[in-house]
Short mmCIF file of C-alpha atoms in Angstrom, two decimals:
data_model
loop_
_atom_site.label_atom_id
_atom_site.label_comp_id
_atom_site.label_asym_id
_atom_site.label_seq_id
_atom_site.Cartn_x
_atom_site.Cartn_y
_atom_site.Cartn_z
CA MET B 16 0.00 0.00 0.00
CA LYS B 17 2.86 2.39 0.84
CA LYS B 18 4.43 1.82 -2.58
CA LEU B 19 1.11 2.47 -4.32
CA ILE B 20 0.67 5.76 -2.46
CA LEU B 21 4.17 6.87 -3.49
CA LEU B 22 3.53 6.12 -7.14
CA LEU B 23 0.15 7.90 -7.08
CA LEU B 24 1.83 10.89 -5.48
CA ALA B 25 4.42 10.89 -8.24
CA CYS B 26 1.78 10.91 -10.96
CA SER B 27 -0.25 13.72 -9.42
CA THR B 28 2.55 16.11 -8.44
CA GLY B 29 5.25 15.77 -11.07
CA MET B 30 7.42 13.84 -8.63
CA ALA B 31 9.13 10.57 -9.45
CA ALA B 32 9.55 8.11 -6.58
CA VAL B 33 11.65 4.98 -6.45
CA GLU B 34 9.28 2.01 -6.16
CA ASP B 35 11.38 0.24 -3.51
CA GLU B 36 11.74 2.68 -0.60
CA ARG B 37 14.77 0.79 0.71
CA VAL B 38 17.03 1.93 -2.15
CA TYR B 39 17.98 5.09 -3.99
CA VAL B 40 19.00 5.52 -7.62
CA ASN B 41 21.92 7.67 -8.75
CA PRO B 42 22.22 10.56 -9.36
CA VAL B 43 21.10 12.07 -6.06
CA ILE B 44 21.41 15.60 -7.51
CA ALA B 45 20.56 15.50 -11.20
CA GLY B 46 22.02 18.05 -13.60
CA ASP B 47 25.33 19.82 -14.07
CA TYR B 48 26.69 20.15 -10.52
CA PRO B 49 30.39 19.21 -10.63
CA ASP B 50 32.95 19.04 -7.81
CA PRO B 51 30.43 18.58 -4.99
CA THR B 52 31.25 19.22 -1.35
CA VAL B 53 29.20 17.97 1.58
CA ILE B 54 29.24 18.51 5.35
CA ARG B 55 27.01 17.36 8.23
CA VAL B 56 25.98 19.69 11.03
CA GLY B 57 23.82 17.76 13.52
CA ASP B 58 21.09 16.07 11.50
CA ASP B 59 21.51 18.43 8.55
CA TYR B 60 23.63 17.91 5.46
CA TYR B 61 24.73 20.80 3.26
CA ALA B 62 26.22 20.53 -0.21
CA ALA B 63 27.55 22.95 -2.82
CA ALA B 64 28.97 22.61 -6.33
CA THR B 65 30.80 24.31 -9.16
CA SER B 66 28.85 26.92 -11.14
CA SER B 67 31.57 27.86 -13.69
CA ASP B 68 30.57 31.14 -15.38
CA PHE B 69 26.92 31.07 -14.34
CA ALA B 70 25.46 33.17 -11.53
CA PRO B 71 24.20 32.81 -8.85
CA ASN B 72 27.57 31.26 -7.97
CA TYR B 73 28.10 27.92 -6.23
CA PRO B 74 24.60 26.41 -5.81
CA LEU B 75 23.67 25.26 -2.29
CA PHE B 76 21.59 22.26 -1.23
CA HIS B 77 20.19 20.87 2.03
CA SER B 78 19.25 17.30 2.96
CA ARG B 79 18.35 15.17 5.96
CA ASP B 80 19.18 11.82 4.34
CA LEU B 81 21.97 12.43 1.74
CA VAL B 82 19.61 11.36 -1.06
CA ASN B 83 16.80 13.94 -1.25
CA TRP B 84 18.36 17.38 -1.74
CA GLU B 85 16.51 20.68 -1.62
CA ARG B 86 17.98 23.59 -3.55
CA THR B 87 18.24 26.44 -1.02
CA GLY B 88 20.10 29.15 -2.91
CA ALA B 89 23.72 29.92 -3.69
CA VAL B 90 26.87 31.10 -1.96
CA PHE B 91 26.80 34.37 -3.94
CA ASP B 92 24.00 35.98 -5.94
CA ALA B 93 26.69 37.61 -8.07
CA PRO B 94 30.47 37.08 -8.22
CA PRO B 95 32.52 38.98 -5.61
CA PRO B 96 34.16 42.12 -7.05
CA TRP B 97 37.57 40.43 -7.44
CA VAL B 98 36.19 37.46 -9.44
CA ALA B 99 36.23 37.30 -13.24
CA GLY B 100 34.78 33.77 -13.62
CA ASP B 101 35.66 30.06 -13.50
CA CYS B 102 33.84 29.60 -10.20
CA TRP B 103 34.92 26.08 -9.33
CA ALA B 104 35.22 23.55 -6.53
CA PRO B 105 33.66 25.09 -3.41
CA GLU B 106 34.47 23.37 -0.12
CA LEU B 107 32.10 23.74 2.84
CA PHE B 108 33.32 23.71 6.44
CA PHE B 109 31.68 24.28 9.84
CA ASN B 110 33.70 25.95 12.58
CA ASN B 111 32.60 27.46 15.91
CA GLY B 112 28.98 28.01 14.86
CA MET B 113 29.88 29.52 11.48
CA TYR B 114 29.71 28.06 7.99
CA TYR B 115 32.68 28.62 5.71
CA VAL B 116 33.12 28.07 2.00
CA TYR B 117 36.57 27.92 0.43
CA TYR B 118 36.14 28.40 -3.30
CA THR B 119 38.18 28.64 -6.51
CA ALA B 120 37.76 31.57 -8.87
CA ARG B 121 39.73 33.44 -11.52
CA ARG B 122 40.96 36.88 -10.44
CA LYS B 123 40.10 39.91 -12.60
CA SER B 124 43.46 41.62 -12.20
CA ASP B 125 45.59 38.85 -13.72
CA ASN B 126 43.27 35.93 -14.69
CA VAL B 127 45.01 33.69 -12.13
CA SER B 128 42.83 31.17 -10.29
CA CYS B 129 42.97 31.67 -6.51
CA ILE B 130 41.15 30.30 -3.48
CA GLY B 131 38.81 32.66 -1.66
CA VAL B 132 36.86 32.26 1.56
CA ALA B 133 33.39 33.40 2.61
CA VAL B 134 31.40 32.96 5.84
CA THR B 135 27.84 32.96 7.17
CA ASP B 136 25.89 31.90 10.23
CA ASP B 137 23.11 30.45 8.03
CA PRO B 138 23.71 28.98 4.54
CA ARG B 139 20.18 29.94 3.46
CA LYS B 140 21.10 33.63 3.85
CA GLY B 141 24.10 33.50 1.50
CA PHE B 142 27.73 34.16 2.40
CA THR B 143 29.87 37.24 3.04
CA ASP B 144 33.07 37.21 1.02
CA ARG B 145 36.39 37.62 2.86
CA GLY B 146 38.52 37.73 -0.28
CA VAL B 147 41.51 35.73 -1.49
CA LEU B 148 43.04 33.30 1.00
CA VAL B 149 45.45 31.25 -1.17
CA GLU B 150 47.31 32.50 -4.24
CA TRP B 151 50.08 30.28 -5.54
CA GLY B 152 52.00 31.03 -8.71
CA SER B 153 49.94 30.46 -11.84
CA GLU B 154 47.12 28.57 -10.10
CA ALA B 155 45.67 27.44 -6.75
CA ILE B 156 42.46 25.39 -6.98
CA ASP B 157 40.42 22.59 -5.34
CA ALA B 158 40.67 23.51 -1.67
CA PHE B 159 39.92 21.13 1.19
CA VAL B 160 39.83 22.02 4.90
CA PHE B 161 40.59 19.47 7.61
CA ARG B 162 40.42 19.60 11.41
CA ASP B 163 42.92 17.33 13.17
CA ASP B 164 42.30 15.60 16.49
CA ASP B 165 44.03 18.40 18.41
CA GLY B 166 41.72 21.02 16.88
CA SER B 167 44.29 22.39 14.43
CA LEU B 168 42.89 23.46 11.06
CA TYR B 169 44.61 22.80 7.73
CA ILE B 170 43.82 23.79 4.17
CA SER B 171 45.15 21.84 1.19
CA TRP B 172 44.99 22.66 -2.52
CA LYS B 173 46.17 21.68 -5.99
CA ALA B 174 49.24 23.61 -7.19
CA TYR B 175 51.39 23.79 -10.33
CA GLY B 176 48.63 22.59 -12.65
CA LEU B 177 49.65 25.20 -15.24
CA ASP B 178 53.40 24.92 -14.64
CA ALA B 179 54.94 22.75 -17.34
CA SER B 180 58.33 22.76 -15.63
CA ARG B 181 57.29 20.69 -12.60
CA PRO B 182 54.71 18.05 -11.56
CA ILE B 183 51.35 18.88 -10.00
CA GLU B 184 51.32 18.65 -6.21
CA LEU B 185 48.77 18.82 -3.43
CA LEU B 186 50.08 21.42 -0.99
CA ALA B 187 48.82 22.22 2.51
CA SER B 188 49.18 24.84 5.20
CA GLU B 189 47.90 25.30 8.71
CA LEU B 190 45.07 27.81 9.17
CA THR B 191 44.54 30.28 11.98
CA PRO B 192 41.81 29.16 14.42
CA ASP B 193 39.28 31.48 12.74
CA GLY B 194 39.88 29.75 9.39
CA LEU B 195 40.58 33.02 7.59
CA SER B 196 44.39 33.16 7.29
CA LEU B 197 47.33 30.85 6.61
CA GLN B 198 49.96 30.36 9.28
CA GLY B 199 53.26 28.55 9.41
CA THR B 200 55.12 26.98 6.49
CA HIS B 201 53.31 25.16 3.70
CA PHE B 202 54.12 21.48 3.04
CA SER B 203 53.48 18.91 0.29
CA LEU B 204 51.09 15.99 0.66
CA THR B 205 52.35 14.47 -2.62
CA PRO B 206 56.14 15.05 -2.74
CA HIS B 207 57.60 13.69 -5.96
CA ASP B 208 61.13 13.85 -4.57
CA ARG B 209 60.06 11.34 -1.92
CA GLY B 210 58.52 8.76 -4.21
CA TRP B 211 54.98 10.01 -4.85
CA GLN B 212 53.71 8.80 -8.21
CA GLY B 213 51.50 11.65 -9.38
CA LYS B 214 48.95 11.55 -12.19
CA GLY B 215 47.68 15.13 -12.12
CA ASP B 216 46.19 14.75 -8.63
CA GLU B 217 43.27 17.03 -7.70
CA GLY B 218 39.73 17.02 -6.29
CA HIS B 219 40.85 15.59 -2.95
CA CYS B 220 39.67 15.22 0.63
CA ILE B 221 41.19 13.89 3.87
CA VAL B 222 39.66 11.54 6.46
CA LYS B 223 41.22 10.36 9.72
CA ARG B 224 40.25 6.89 10.90
CA ASP B 225 41.85 4.32 13.25
CA GLY B 226 45.13 6.20 13.49
CA TYR B 227 45.54 6.76 9.74
CA TYR B 228 45.07 9.85 7.62
CA TYR B 229 43.41 8.85 4.33
CA LEU B 230 43.80 11.01 1.24
CA PHE B 231 41.13 10.47 -1.42
CA TYR B 232 42.17 12.17 -4.66
CA SER B 233 41.14 12.22 -8.32
CA VAL B 234 43.39 11.64 -11.33
CA GLY B 235 43.04 11.77 -15.11
CA GLY B 236 41.02 13.94 -17.45
CA CYS B 237 37.90 15.36 -15.82
CA CYS B 238 35.85 17.41 -18.13
CA ASP B 239 34.85 16.27 -21.61
CA ASN B 240 33.92 13.10 -23.49
CA ARG B 241 37.57 12.01 -23.66
CA CYS B 242 37.76 11.88 -19.86
CA ASP B 243 39.23 9.05 -17.80
CA TYR B 244 38.67 10.49 -14.30
CA ARG B 245 38.95 8.10 -11.36
CA VAL B 246 39.56 8.06 -7.60
CA GLU B 247 42.65 6.82 -5.81
CA VAL B 248 43.57 6.71 -2.13
CA ALA B 249 46.72 6.99 -0.01
CA ARG B 250 47.30 6.91 3.74
CA SER B 251 49.82 7.91 6.36
CA LYS B 252 50.27 7.88 10.13
CA ILE B 253 51.58 11.45 9.87
CA LEU B 254 49.76 14.26 8.09
CA LYS B 255 52.90 15.97 6.79
CA ASP B 256 54.86 12.93 5.57
CA GLY B 257 54.92 9.24 4.79
CA TRP B 258 51.97 8.92 2.41
CA VAL B 259 51.65 5.45 0.85
CA GLN B 260 49.50 4.97 -2.24
CA TYR B 261 47.19 1.96 -2.28
CA ASP B 262 48.52 -0.75 -4.58
CA GLU B 263 44.98 -1.61 -5.73
CA ASN B 264 44.18 1.89 -7.01
CA PRO B 265 41.90 3.13 -8.45
CA ILE B 266 39.19 2.38 -5.92
CA LEU B 267 36.45 4.09 -7.97
CA GLN B 268 36.23 4.47 -11.75
CA GLY B 269 33.60 4.73 -14.44
CA GLY B 270 31.36 1.80 -15.26
CA GLU B 271 28.75 0.98 -17.86
CA ARG B 272 26.21 3.69 -16.92
CA TRP B 273 28.30 6.37 -15.18
CA LYS B 274 31.63 7.56 -16.57
CA CYS B 275 34.67 9.44 -15.25
CA SER B 276 33.81 9.50 -11.56
CA GLY B 277 35.67 11.65 -9.07
CA HIS B 278 36.19 14.94 -7.19
CA GLY B 279 34.07 14.31 -4.13
CA THR B 280 33.95 14.74 -0.38
CA VAL B 281 33.53 12.15 2.36
CA VAL B 282 30.90 12.68 5.04
CA GLN B 283 30.14 10.54 8.09
CA THR B 284 26.59 9.78 9.23
CA PRO B 285 25.58 9.79 12.92
CA ASP B 286 25.75 5.99 12.98
CA GLY B 287 29.37 6.01 11.81
CA ARG B 288 28.96 5.12 8.14
CA TYR B 289 31.05 6.90 5.49
CA PHE B 290 29.57 8.22 2.24
CA TYR B 291 31.24 9.83 -0.76
CA LEU B 292 29.40 12.54 -2.73
CA TYR B 293 31.09 12.94 -6.11
CA HIS B 294 30.42 13.66 -9.77
CA ALA B 295 30.22 11.54 -12.92
CA TYR B 296 28.90 11.72 -16.48
CA HIS B 297 25.87 9.71 -17.61
CA GLU B 298 26.76 7.41 -20.51
CA SER B 299 24.06 8.76 -22.85
CA ASP B 300 23.78 12.43 -21.84
CA PHE B 301 27.50 12.85 -21.12
CA GLU B 302 28.83 16.42 -21.51
CA PHE B 303 25.48 17.65 -22.88
CA VAL B 304 24.02 17.54 -19.34
CA GLY B 305 27.34 17.63 -17.50
CA ARG B 306 28.79 16.10 -14.36
CA GLN B 307 26.05 15.01 -11.96
CA CYS B 308 26.16 14.29 -8.22
CA LEU B 309 26.31 10.63 -7.20
CA LEU B 310 26.46 9.04 -3.77
CA ASP B 311 28.19 5.82 -2.73
CA GLU B 312 29.11 4.26 0.60
CA ILE B 313 32.72 3.64 1.55
CA ARG B 314 33.40 0.36 3.32
CA TRP B 315 36.60 -0.51 5.18
CA ASP B 316 38.47 -3.79 4.99
CA ASP B 317 38.73 -5.25 8.50
CA ASP B 318 42.15 -6.74 7.80
CA THR B 319 43.98 -4.14 5.72
CA HIS B 320 41.98 -1.08 6.86
CA TRP B 321 41.96 0.25 3.29
CA PRO B 322 38.69 1.73 1.98
CA ARG B 323 36.74 0.30 -0.93
CA PHE B 324 33.54 0.88 -2.85
CA GLY B 325 30.96 -1.74 -3.73
CA ASN B 326 29.71 -2.54 -7.24
CA GLY B 327 33.19 -3.61 -8.33
CA GLY B 328 34.62 -0.16 -7.71
CA HIS B 329 32.17 1.46 -10.15
CA PRO B 330 29.40 3.98 -9.43
CA SER B 331 26.27 2.32 -8.12
CA LEU B 332 23.15 2.36 -10.22
CA GLN B 333 21.17 1.95 -7.00
CA ALA B 334 22.11 1.37 -3.38
CA GLU B 335 20.70 1.08 0.12
CA MET B 336 19.19 4.27 1.56
CA PRO B 337 21.55 5.83 4.15
CA VAL B 338 18.64 6.65 6.48
CA GLU B 339 15.87 4.20 7.40
CA ASN B 340 12.20 5.01 6.86
CA THR B 341 12.94 7.46 4.05
CA PHE B 342 12.45 7.12 0.31
CA GLN B 343 13.87 8.89 -2.71
CA GLN B 344 11.70 11.20 -4.71
CA ARG B 345 12.59 13.33 -7.68
CA GLU B 346 10.83 16.37 -9.08
CA THR B 347 10.50 15.83 -12.82
CA VAL B 348 8.68 19.06 -13.73
CA PHE B 349 10.03 22.58 -13.30
CA TYR B 350 7.32 25.24 -13.75
CA ASP B 351 7.50 28.98 -13.20
CA ASP B 352 4.61 31.33 -13.98
CA PHE B 353 6.58 34.29 -12.60
CA THR B 354 3.94 35.19 -10.02
CA SER B 355 6.28 34.66 -7.05
CA ALA B 356 9.97 34.50 -6.17
CA GLU B 357 9.83 30.80 -5.26
CA LYS B 358 11.67 29.59 -8.37
CA GLU B 359 14.22 32.39 -8.59
CA ILE B 360 16.97 30.28 -7.00
CA TYR B 361 16.99 27.97 -10.05
CA TRP B 362 17.46 30.64 -12.72
CA LEU B 363 20.99 31.24 -14.03
CA ARG B 364 22.68 33.93 -16.07
CA ASP B 365 26.02 33.99 -17.87
CA VAL B 366 28.39 36.39 -16.09
CA ASN B 367 30.05 37.10 -19.45
CA LEU B 368 26.84 38.74 -20.70
CA PRO B 369 25.15 41.95 -19.52
CA GLU B 370 23.01 41.32 -16.47
CA PRO B 371 19.36 41.03 -17.53
CA VAL B 372 16.81 43.64 -16.51
CA ILE B 373 13.93 41.68 -14.95
CA GLU B 374 10.39 42.89 -14.31
CA LYS B 375 7.35 40.89 -13.25
CA ASP B 376 3.83 42.23 -13.75
CA GLY B 377 0.37 41.00 -14.74
CA GLN B 378 1.60 40.08 -18.23
CA GLY B 379 4.31 37.77 -16.93
CA LEU B 380 8.09 38.14 -17.04
CA LYS B 381 9.75 40.97 -18.93
CA ILE B 382 13.41 40.41 -19.82
CA ALA B 383 15.70 42.92 -21.47
CA PRO B 384 19.48 43.21 -21.67
CA SER B 385 20.97 46.02 -19.61
CA ARG B 386 22.80 47.03 -22.80
CA PRO B 387 22.36 45.96 -26.44
CA GLY B 388 23.14 42.32 -27.12
CA ILE B 389 22.14 38.84 -25.98
CA CYS B 390 20.43 38.26 -22.67
CA PHE B 391 20.01 34.65 -21.45
CA ARG B 392 18.22 33.32 -18.38
CA GLY B 393 18.11 29.55 -18.06
CA VAL B 394 18.09 26.46 -15.86
CA ASN B 395 20.05 23.21 -15.60
CA PRO B 396 18.31 20.29 -17.33
CA GLN B 397 18.19 17.27 -15.01
CA THR B 398 18.63 14.86 -17.88
CA GLY B 399 19.39 14.99 -21.58
CA SER B 400 15.82 14.06 -22.52
CA TYR B 401 13.40 16.85 -21.69
CA VAL B 402 10.68 19.08 -23.11
CA ALA B 403 10.78 22.84 -22.50
CA GLU B 404 7.92 25.20 -23.30
CA THR B 405 6.98 28.87 -22.99
CA PHE B 406 4.55 31.48 -24.33
CA VAL B 407 5.96 34.75 -25.68
CA LEU B 408 4.16 37.88 -26.85
CA ASN B 409 4.68 39.09 -30.42
CA LYS B 410 5.78 42.62 -29.50
CA GLY B 411 8.77 44.69 -30.49
CA GLU B 412 11.52 44.13 -33.03
CA ASN B 413 13.86 42.14 -30.80
CA PHE B 414 14.36 38.40 -30.77
CA LYS B 415 12.68 36.67 -27.82
CA GLY B 416 12.13 32.97 -27.25
CA LEU B 417 13.58 29.67 -26.08
CA CYS B 418 17.30 29.01 -26.13
CA VAL B 419 19.46 25.91 -25.78
CA TYR B 420 22.67 27.46 -24.56
CA GLY B 421 26.27 26.31 -24.60
CA ASN B 422 27.73 29.78 -24.29
CA ARG B 423 27.16 33.20 -25.85
CA VAL B 424 28.56 32.11 -29.23
CA ASN B 425 27.22 28.52 -29.35
CA LEU B 426 23.45 28.18 -29.06
CA PHE B 427 20.09 27.43 -30.68
CA ALA B 428 17.51 30.25 -30.48
CA TRP B 429 13.83 29.61 -31.28
CA GLY B 430 11.24 32.38 -31.10
CA LEU B 431 9.86 35.62 -32.51
CA GLU B 432 11.70 38.47 -34.15
CA ASN B 433 10.05 41.49 -35.79
CA GLY B 434 6.82 39.63 -36.54
CA ARG B 435 8.49 36.44 -37.73
CA ILE B 436 8.94 33.00 -36.21
CA GLU B 437 12.63 32.25 -36.44
CA LEU B 438 15.06 29.49 -35.59
CA TYR B 439 18.76 30.13 -35.79
CA LYS B 440 21.98 28.77 -34.41
CA LEU B 441 25.20 30.42 -33.40
CA MET B 442 28.23 28.19 -33.89
CA ASP B 443 31.52 29.80 -32.88
CA GLY B 444 29.71 33.11 -33.24
CA ASN B 445 28.57 32.49 -36.82
CA LYS B 446 24.81 32.86 -37.26
CA THR B 447 22.78 30.55 -39.49
CA VAL B 448 19.01 31.08 -39.89
CA LEU B 449 17.40 27.64 -40.17
CA PHE B 450 13.74 28.63 -40.35
CA SER B 451 11.79 31.87 -40.80
CA GLN B 452 8.06 32.48 -41.29
CA ALA B 453 5.87 35.55 -40.87
CA THR B 454 3.09 35.48 -38.26
CA ASP B 455 0.39 37.95 -37.21
CA ALA B 456 -0.42 36.04 -33.98
CA SER B 457 -0.38 38.18 -30.85
CA GLY B 458 1.85 35.57 -29.25
CA ILE B 459 2.91 31.97 -29.72
CA TYR B 460 3.69 28.91 -27.70
CA LEU B 461 7.21 27.57 -28.23
CA ARG B 462 8.47 24.10 -27.47
CA VAL B 463 11.84 22.38 -27.73
CA THR B 464 12.28 18.63 -27.25
CA SER B 465 15.70 17.21 -26.46
CA VAL B 466 16.98 13.63 -26.58
CA ASP B 467 20.30 12.86 -24.87
CA GLY B 468 20.93 16.60 -24.70
CA ARG B 469 22.19 16.58 -28.27
CA TYR B 470 19.27 16.12 -30.67
CA PHE B 471 16.48 18.69 -30.82
CA HIS B 472 13.08 19.17 -32.39
CA VAL B 473 11.25 22.52 -32.15
CA GLN B 474 7.55 23.32 -32.42
CA TRP B 475 5.27 26.36 -32.28
CA SER B 476 1.55 26.84 -31.83
CA PRO B 477 -0.80 29.84 -31.69
CA ASP B 478 -3.23 28.02 -29.36
CA ARG B 479 -1.37 25.04 -27.80
CA GLU B 480 -3.60 22.68 -29.78
CA GLU B 481 -2.28 22.70 -33.34
CA TRP B 482 1.51 22.36 -33.30
CA HIS B 483 3.87 22.97 -36.21
CA ALA B 484 7.26 21.29 -36.20
CA TYR B 485 10.73 21.93 -37.50
CA PRO B 486 12.33 19.93 -38.92
CA GLU B 487 9.45 17.78 -40.16
CA THR B 488 11.87 14.86 -40.44
CA GLY B 489 15.20 14.44 -38.74
CA SER B 490 16.40 16.59 -35.88
CA LEU B 491 18.80 19.38 -35.06
CA ASP B 492 22.26 18.20 -34.05
CA GLY B 493 23.66 20.09 -31.08
CA HIS B 494 27.07 18.43 -30.98
CA PHE B 495 28.75 21.87 -30.94
CA LEU B 496 26.93 23.17 -27.86
CA PRO B 497 28.83 21.88 -24.78
CA GLN B 498 31.85 23.86 -23.68
CA TRP B 499 34.76 22.35 -21.75
CA GLY B 500 33.64 21.52 -18.22
CA LYS B 501 30.13 22.90 -18.64
CA GLY B 502 26.78 21.29 -19.40
CA VAL B 503 24.20 22.83 -21.71
CA ARG B 504 21.49 25.07 -20.21
CA CYS B 505 17.97 25.71 -21.52
CA GLY B 506 15.83 28.77 -20.94
CA LEU B 507 14.74 32.17 -22.20
CA MET B 508 16.69 34.52 -24.44
CA VAL B 509 16.29 38.07 -25.66
CA ALA B 510 18.57 39.67 -28.27
CA ALA B 511 18.00 43.39 -28.72
CA ASP B 512 19.68 46.39 -30.32
CA ARG B 513 17.96 48.57 -27.73
CA ALA B 514 18.13 47.90 -24.02
CA ASP B 515 14.46 48.87 -23.58
CA ASP B 516 13.17 46.30 -26.09
CA ALA B 517 11.96 43.59 -23.70
CA GLY B 518 10.71 40.08 -24.31
CA ILE B 519 7.52 39.19 -22.44
CA PHE B 520 6.96 35.58 -21.32
CA SER B 521 3.96 34.17 -19.46
CA PHE B 522 5.53 30.93 -18.14
CA PHE B 523 8.39 28.47 -18.51
CA ARG B 524 8.00 24.72 -18.10
CA MET B 525 10.55 21.91 -18.35
CA GLU B 526 9.69 18.23 -17.98
CA SER B 527 12.58 15.82 -17.49
CA ARG B 528 12.38 12.28 -18.83
CA PHE B 529 14.61 10.03 -16.78
CA THR B 530 13.85 7.02 -18.97
CA PRO B 531 14.33 8.59 -22.39
CA PRO B 532 12.39 6.94 -25.22
CA ARG B 533 15.04 6.42 -27.88
CA ALA B 534 12.49 6.60 -30.70
CA TYR B 535 10.87 9.78 -29.43
CA LEU B 536 12.32 11.85 -32.27
CA PRO B 537 12.91 11.00 -35.91
CA GLU B 538 16.40 9.91 -36.90
CA ALA B 539 19.10 12.56 -36.51
CA GLY B 540 19.60 14.39 -39.77
CA SER B 541 20.33 18.07 -40.07
#
């Protein structure tokens, strides 16, 4: 009876529930959320992830069971003044009643990636930036903060990733008790002159258990369809020396369904179990959706005391729920009619574009660029197979409509422009008009259907009953859309020569299809 109620709830509310409440199915956070970090404070878990060049920066999540995550906001609504972009690898930490985030970003003054720090007493309120904490030559990224048994705090990071003259190393330094400054002399966790066999180590975390420090770290290529990312482990009795790499590495690597797994954080549950929140690519959606958040339990060998993962060292397709008497549920429909601020936390903008001018009134959502050019406002698809829809008024000379967005020079745009229905693509900044037809309708419904994040079919309707499709056969190939390290977004776009020429939208809806029907679209053609 309980299972039946869950399934009925899913059908009536746009929620998908796992039929067996004893297990969860990966991913636990669907969509492009790379480099996840997770902490536990009491019964609450908090997570954050990379946002790259999209704001709000570093999305935040809350959970009570490590499986069902609620999006609560972001670390920053807009990048701090010193940040130019590449907002990567946040690391959460709790210290003396305050929440800290140590984050990677590229500095405006010299384009060097540094590690900043921000603090808050409540993650739902956002964080106050305290500026750059670690700058190291040409790059310092992928911070992790560790508290030792004596209460001392340490921060570690990846260094020399852009220095061709020497190997990459994971460096560390002690922190002041307030967590806001370095103190003492830095040291290497991965010293090549003392036998460490490095493979581009990054995305690491440290756990202390049974007298050993354990260093979980990621190696290989992380961020496109040629990736070979995987997780290795080392241990030492002393934090500053003596690290021994496990001779059965890697302990986690891609499998049949999930590829290129790595860059995660270990968290311990109240009952003493260890879980690893990390990212991986789905085998069909791959870089078109991006790196999604997976969860797997770490188990410890009673004889050797080395950690291992189940499922043959590959990401689990499904696993036992970490918390009893809970079940996984997934929201499959995102809908915003712009009548409240409830959905604002999901909407993203490209920090490389002018910030959009937003106004909500009885007509819906008005979007205009703050200066002439493209203005995009979109969301992360949860899966590569989805349907997005909106209604846009036929007013003004500007382009306004749906957009499938890789970046500002690689996109599909589908909507109205100067009384015409138009579809065009930008590929490396070169515009190609694929469809154009005059219309005297006061407004039209627009729809885009995606399969595996790569193949698209677009439709329009004056009344939401009679739909017209393009292309009539075949589909649009979006192979050019993903950019290195970033998934594709979908949302609303306005392109105007005048900043006051707004697009007016009445709603936006996206339905995710977690079991994509392979024959949903005609064969890929154009």
